[in-house]
Short mmCIF file of C-alpha atoms in Angstrom, two decimals:
data_model
loop_
_atom_site.label_atom_id
_atom_site.label_comp_id
_atom_site.label_asym_id
_atom_site.label_seq_id
_atom_site.Cartn_x
_atom_site.Cartn_y
_atom_site.Cartn_z
CA MET A 144 41.60 151.84 -54.80
CA LEU A 145 39.88 148.59 -53.79
CA VAL A 146 36.15 147.84 -54.11
CA THR A 147 34.04 144.71 -53.71
CA GLY A 148 31.29 143.27 -55.87
CA GLU A 149 29.79 140.04 -57.19
CA PHE A 150 30.91 139.66 -60.79
CA ASN A 151 30.38 136.01 -61.80
CA GLY A 152 27.12 134.99 -60.14
CA ASP A 153 28.54 132.41 -57.71
CA GLY A 154 27.43 134.28 -54.60
CA ARG A 155 30.99 134.95 -53.39
CA THR A 156 32.47 138.40 -52.84
CA ASP A 157 34.92 139.50 -55.54
CA LEU A 158 37.46 142.34 -55.53
CA VAL A 159 38.53 145.01 -58.01
CA ALA A 160 41.83 146.80 -57.53
CA ALA A 161 42.84 149.86 -59.57
CA SER A 162 46.56 150.46 -59.99
CA TYR A 163 47.86 154.02 -59.96
CA PRO A 164 50.19 154.97 -61.37
CA GLY A 165 49.39 152.42 -64.03
CA THR A 166 46.86 151.60 -66.73
CA GLN A 167 45.15 148.47 -65.45
CA ILE A 168 42.54 147.13 -63.10
CA ALA A 169 42.67 143.65 -61.58
CA VAL A 170 39.60 141.54 -60.80
CA LEU A 171 40.05 138.88 -58.11
CA LEU A 172 37.16 136.43 -58.05
CA GLY A 173 36.23 134.90 -54.71
CA ALA A 174 37.28 131.28 -54.17
CA VAL A 175 35.91 128.53 -51.97
CA GLY A 176 37.18 128.87 -48.42
CA GLY A 177 37.47 132.66 -48.38
CA GLY A 178 40.48 133.20 -50.64
CA PHE A 179 40.65 134.65 -54.14
CA GLN A 180 41.56 133.33 -57.55
CA PRO A 181 44.48 134.76 -59.57
CA PRO A 182 43.74 138.30 -60.82
CA LEU A 183 42.14 138.98 -64.19
CA VAL A 184 43.94 142.06 -65.51
CA GLN A 185 42.30 144.54 -67.88
CA GLU A 186 43.34 147.87 -69.39
CA ALA A 187 41.44 150.88 -68.01
CA GLY A 188 43.33 154.07 -68.93
CA GLU A 189 44.87 155.69 -65.84
CA PRO A 190 42.44 154.43 -63.18
CA GLY A 191 41.88 156.51 -60.10
CA GLY A 192 38.68 155.48 -58.35
CA THR A 193 36.31 152.60 -59.10
CA THR A 194 32.61 152.09 -58.39
CA VAL A 195 30.38 149.06 -58.98
CA ALA A 196 26.85 149.51 -60.37
CA ASP A 197 24.47 147.90 -62.87
CA VAL A 198 24.41 150.77 -65.34
CA ASN A 199 22.67 149.07 -68.27
CA GLY A 200 20.09 147.15 -66.24
CA ASP A 201 21.05 143.67 -67.43
CA GLY A 202 21.42 142.28 -63.92
CA LYS A 203 25.24 142.12 -64.14
CA ALA A 204 27.61 144.34 -62.19
CA ASP A 205 29.45 146.97 -64.26
CA LEU A 206 32.57 148.97 -63.36
CA LEU A 207 32.79 152.76 -63.37
CA VAL A 208 36.43 153.83 -63.45
CA SER A 209 37.64 157.42 -63.18
CA ASP A 210 40.55 158.17 -65.51
CA TRP A 211 43.05 160.87 -64.61
CA ASP A 212 43.02 162.11 -68.18
CA GLY A 213 39.55 163.60 -67.56
CA SER A 214 36.97 160.86 -68.21
CA ILE A 215 34.81 158.21 -66.59
CA SER A 216 34.96 154.81 -68.28
CA VAL A 217 32.06 152.37 -68.08
CA LEU A 218 33.09 148.71 -68.36
CA ALA A 219 30.00 146.56 -68.87
CA GLY A 220 30.08 143.28 -66.96
CA ASN A 221 29.85 140.00 -68.87
CA GLY A 222 28.59 138.09 -65.84
CA ASP A 223 31.59 135.73 -65.73
CA GLY A 224 34.10 137.98 -63.97
CA THR A 225 35.27 139.71 -67.15
CA PHE A 226 34.27 143.10 -68.52
CA ALA A 227 33.86 144.68 -71.93
CA ALA A 228 36.27 147.38 -73.06
CA GLY A 229 35.62 150.69 -71.33
CA VAL A 230 33.51 153.42 -72.94
CA ALA A 231 34.92 156.81 -71.91
CA HIS A 232 32.72 159.80 -71.00
CA PRO A 233 34.54 163.16 -70.72
CA VAL A 234 34.48 165.04 -67.39
CA GLY A 235 36.87 167.49 -65.74
CA TYR A 236 40.55 166.63 -65.45
CA ALA A 237 41.64 164.37 -62.55
CA PRO A 238 38.14 163.21 -61.58
CA SER A 239 37.42 161.73 -58.19
CA GLU A 240 35.91 158.31 -57.58
CA PRO A 241 32.53 158.28 -59.37
CA MET A 242 29.34 157.99 -57.34
CA THR A 243 25.92 156.84 -58.49
CA GLY A 244 22.39 158.06 -57.84
CA ASP A 245 19.11 158.58 -59.66
CA PHE A 246 19.26 162.32 -60.23
CA ASN A 247 16.38 162.72 -62.68
CA GLY A 248 13.89 160.19 -61.31
CA ASP A 249 13.92 157.79 -64.27
CA GLY A 250 14.91 154.79 -62.15
CA LYS A 251 18.38 154.45 -63.72
CA PRO A 252 21.71 155.05 -61.94
CA ASP A 253 23.40 158.29 -63.01
CA LEU A 254 27.02 159.28 -62.34
CA VAL A 255 28.55 162.21 -60.53
CA THR A 256 32.19 163.09 -59.97
CA THR A 257 34.25 166.08 -58.94
CA SER A 258 37.30 167.44 -60.75
CA TYR A 259 40.36 168.22 -58.69
CA ASP A 260 41.91 170.34 -61.43
CA THR A 261 38.91 172.43 -62.49
CA ASP A 262 37.00 172.63 -59.18
CA SER A 263 33.86 171.38 -60.91
CA VAL A 264 31.19 168.73 -60.51
CA SER A 265 30.17 166.60 -63.48
CA VAL A 266 26.82 164.78 -63.64
CA LEU A 267 26.35 162.13 -66.33
CA LEU A 268 22.72 161.13 -66.83
CA ASN A 269 22.14 157.52 -67.75
CA THR A 270 20.77 157.15 -71.29
CA CYS A 271 20.98 153.35 -71.45
CA THR A 272 17.88 151.41 -72.40
CA PRO A 273 17.32 148.81 -69.68
CA VAL A 274 17.85 145.28 -70.93
CA SER A 275 14.85 142.97 -70.67
CA ILE A 276 15.93 140.00 -68.60
CA VAL A 277 14.07 136.83 -69.62
CA PRO A 278 14.52 133.90 -67.24
CA THR A 279 15.71 130.69 -68.84
CA LEU A 280 13.17 127.93 -68.37
CA PRO A 281 14.14 124.26 -68.45
CA THR A 282 13.40 122.43 -71.69
CA LEU A 283 10.72 119.82 -71.24
CA PRO A 284 10.73 116.64 -73.35
CA THR A 285 8.23 116.62 -76.21
CA ASN A 286 7.02 113.10 -75.52
CA PRO A 287 7.85 112.25 -71.93
CA THR A 288 8.07 108.55 -71.16
CA LEU A 289 5.43 107.65 -68.64
CA PRO A 290 5.91 104.71 -66.26
CA THR A 291 4.28 101.46 -67.36
CA VAL A 292 1.24 100.62 -65.29
CA PRO A 293 0.87 96.85 -64.75
CA VAL A 294 -2.38 95.34 -66.03
CA LEU A 295 -4.09 93.46 -63.22
CA PRO A 296 -6.02 90.26 -64.08
CA LYS A 297 -9.79 90.47 -63.94
CA PRO A 298 -11.28 88.73 -60.91
CA ALA A 299 -13.09 85.44 -61.62
CA PRO A 300 -16.87 85.78 -61.61
CA ALA A 301 -18.56 84.54 -58.45
CA ALA A 302 -20.10 81.08 -58.73
CA LYS A 303 -23.86 81.20 -59.08
CA PRO A 304 -25.79 79.19 -56.49
CA LYS A 305 -27.33 76.00 -57.84
CA PRO A 306 -31.09 76.12 -58.05
CA ALA A 307 -32.94 74.04 -55.46
CA VAL A 308 -34.10 70.65 -56.76
CA LYS A 309 -37.86 70.18 -56.43
CA PRO A 310 -38.84 66.90 -54.71
CA THR A 311 -40.59 64.32 -56.87
CA ALA A 312 -43.79 62.47 -55.97
CA ALA A 313 -41.74 59.44 -54.95
CA ASP A 314 -39.60 61.61 -52.66
CA LYS A 315 -42.70 63.06 -51.06
CA ALA A 316 -44.22 59.58 -50.50
CA LYS A 317 -40.98 58.30 -49.02
CA ALA A 318 -40.77 61.29 -46.67
CA ALA A 319 -44.40 60.81 -45.60
CA ALA A 320 -43.85 57.10 -44.89
CA LYS A 321 -40.76 57.91 -42.87
CA ALA A 322 -42.64 60.52 -40.85
CA LYS A 323 -45.53 58.08 -40.26
CA ALA A 324 -43.16 55.35 -39.06
CA ALA A 325 -41.45 57.80 -36.73
CA ALA A 326 -44.81 58.87 -35.29
CA LYS A 327 -45.86 55.24 -34.81
CA ALA A 328 -42.60 54.41 -33.03
CA LYS A 329 -43.00 57.43 -30.81
CA ALA A 330 -46.57 56.42 -29.90
CA ALA A 331 -45.47 52.86 -29.09
CA ALA A 332 -42.68 54.11 -26.86
CA LYS A 333 -45.11 56.37 -25.07
CA ALA A 334 -47.59 53.54 -24.51
CA LYS A 335 -44.87 51.26 -23.18
CA LYS A 336 -43.75 53.92 -20.79
CA LYS A 337 -47.30 54.36 -19.58
CA VAL A 338 -47.70 50.63 -18.89
CA THR A 339 -44.45 50.55 -16.97
CA LYS A 340 -45.59 53.37 -14.71
CA ALA A 341 -48.92 51.62 -14.01
CA LYS A 342 -47.18 48.40 -12.94
CA LYS A 343 -44.99 50.32 -10.55
CA ARG A 344 -48.04 51.83 -8.87
CA ARG A 345 -49.73 48.44 -8.31
CA GLY A 346 -46.63 47.06 -6.73
CA PRO A 347 -44.95 43.66 -7.04
CA GLY A 348 -47.07 40.57 -7.64
CA ALA A 349 -49.82 42.46 -9.48
CA GLY A 350 -50.93 40.80 -12.75
#
């Protein structure tokens, strides 16, 4: 009997093979590229059929193995491709491959199997208490080192404008004299220009 599952959390398909006649099961973990790793062999009574289910609600796949001696063994998954020793639950002799289903509405997978020898059906209700799965959060440093922020130099204060210097009395007198001289020169130039125009009107030879 060959079934598939995901037993070590790497996202690859794994295989379980039950040997009959024999007393072992072999787990072949999926390898990169589509092959399988060497088998991990484990004792499992006289395995007939095998089913994969998360019976105890811990998020890891478990194995349900029918044993020809009249029992169903539950092998709890460890999450790394290995399984705990099987816990046997009596059923009729020579049970078929176990099947799972929620037969009493409690949200947990129950087991059912038929017995070839006794023409009976056995239903095993799940009494496991679901395991509370707490996600592992990353550990944050107590005092994280923050990046050093460079200290920028303060800008130099803007230069204040120099106050205007008030002219003194001497400056005022000097400016007035300069303005008076300029006005006098302007008047003289104007008078000269006027005389020149008058001479031109009288013509040459006029005194």
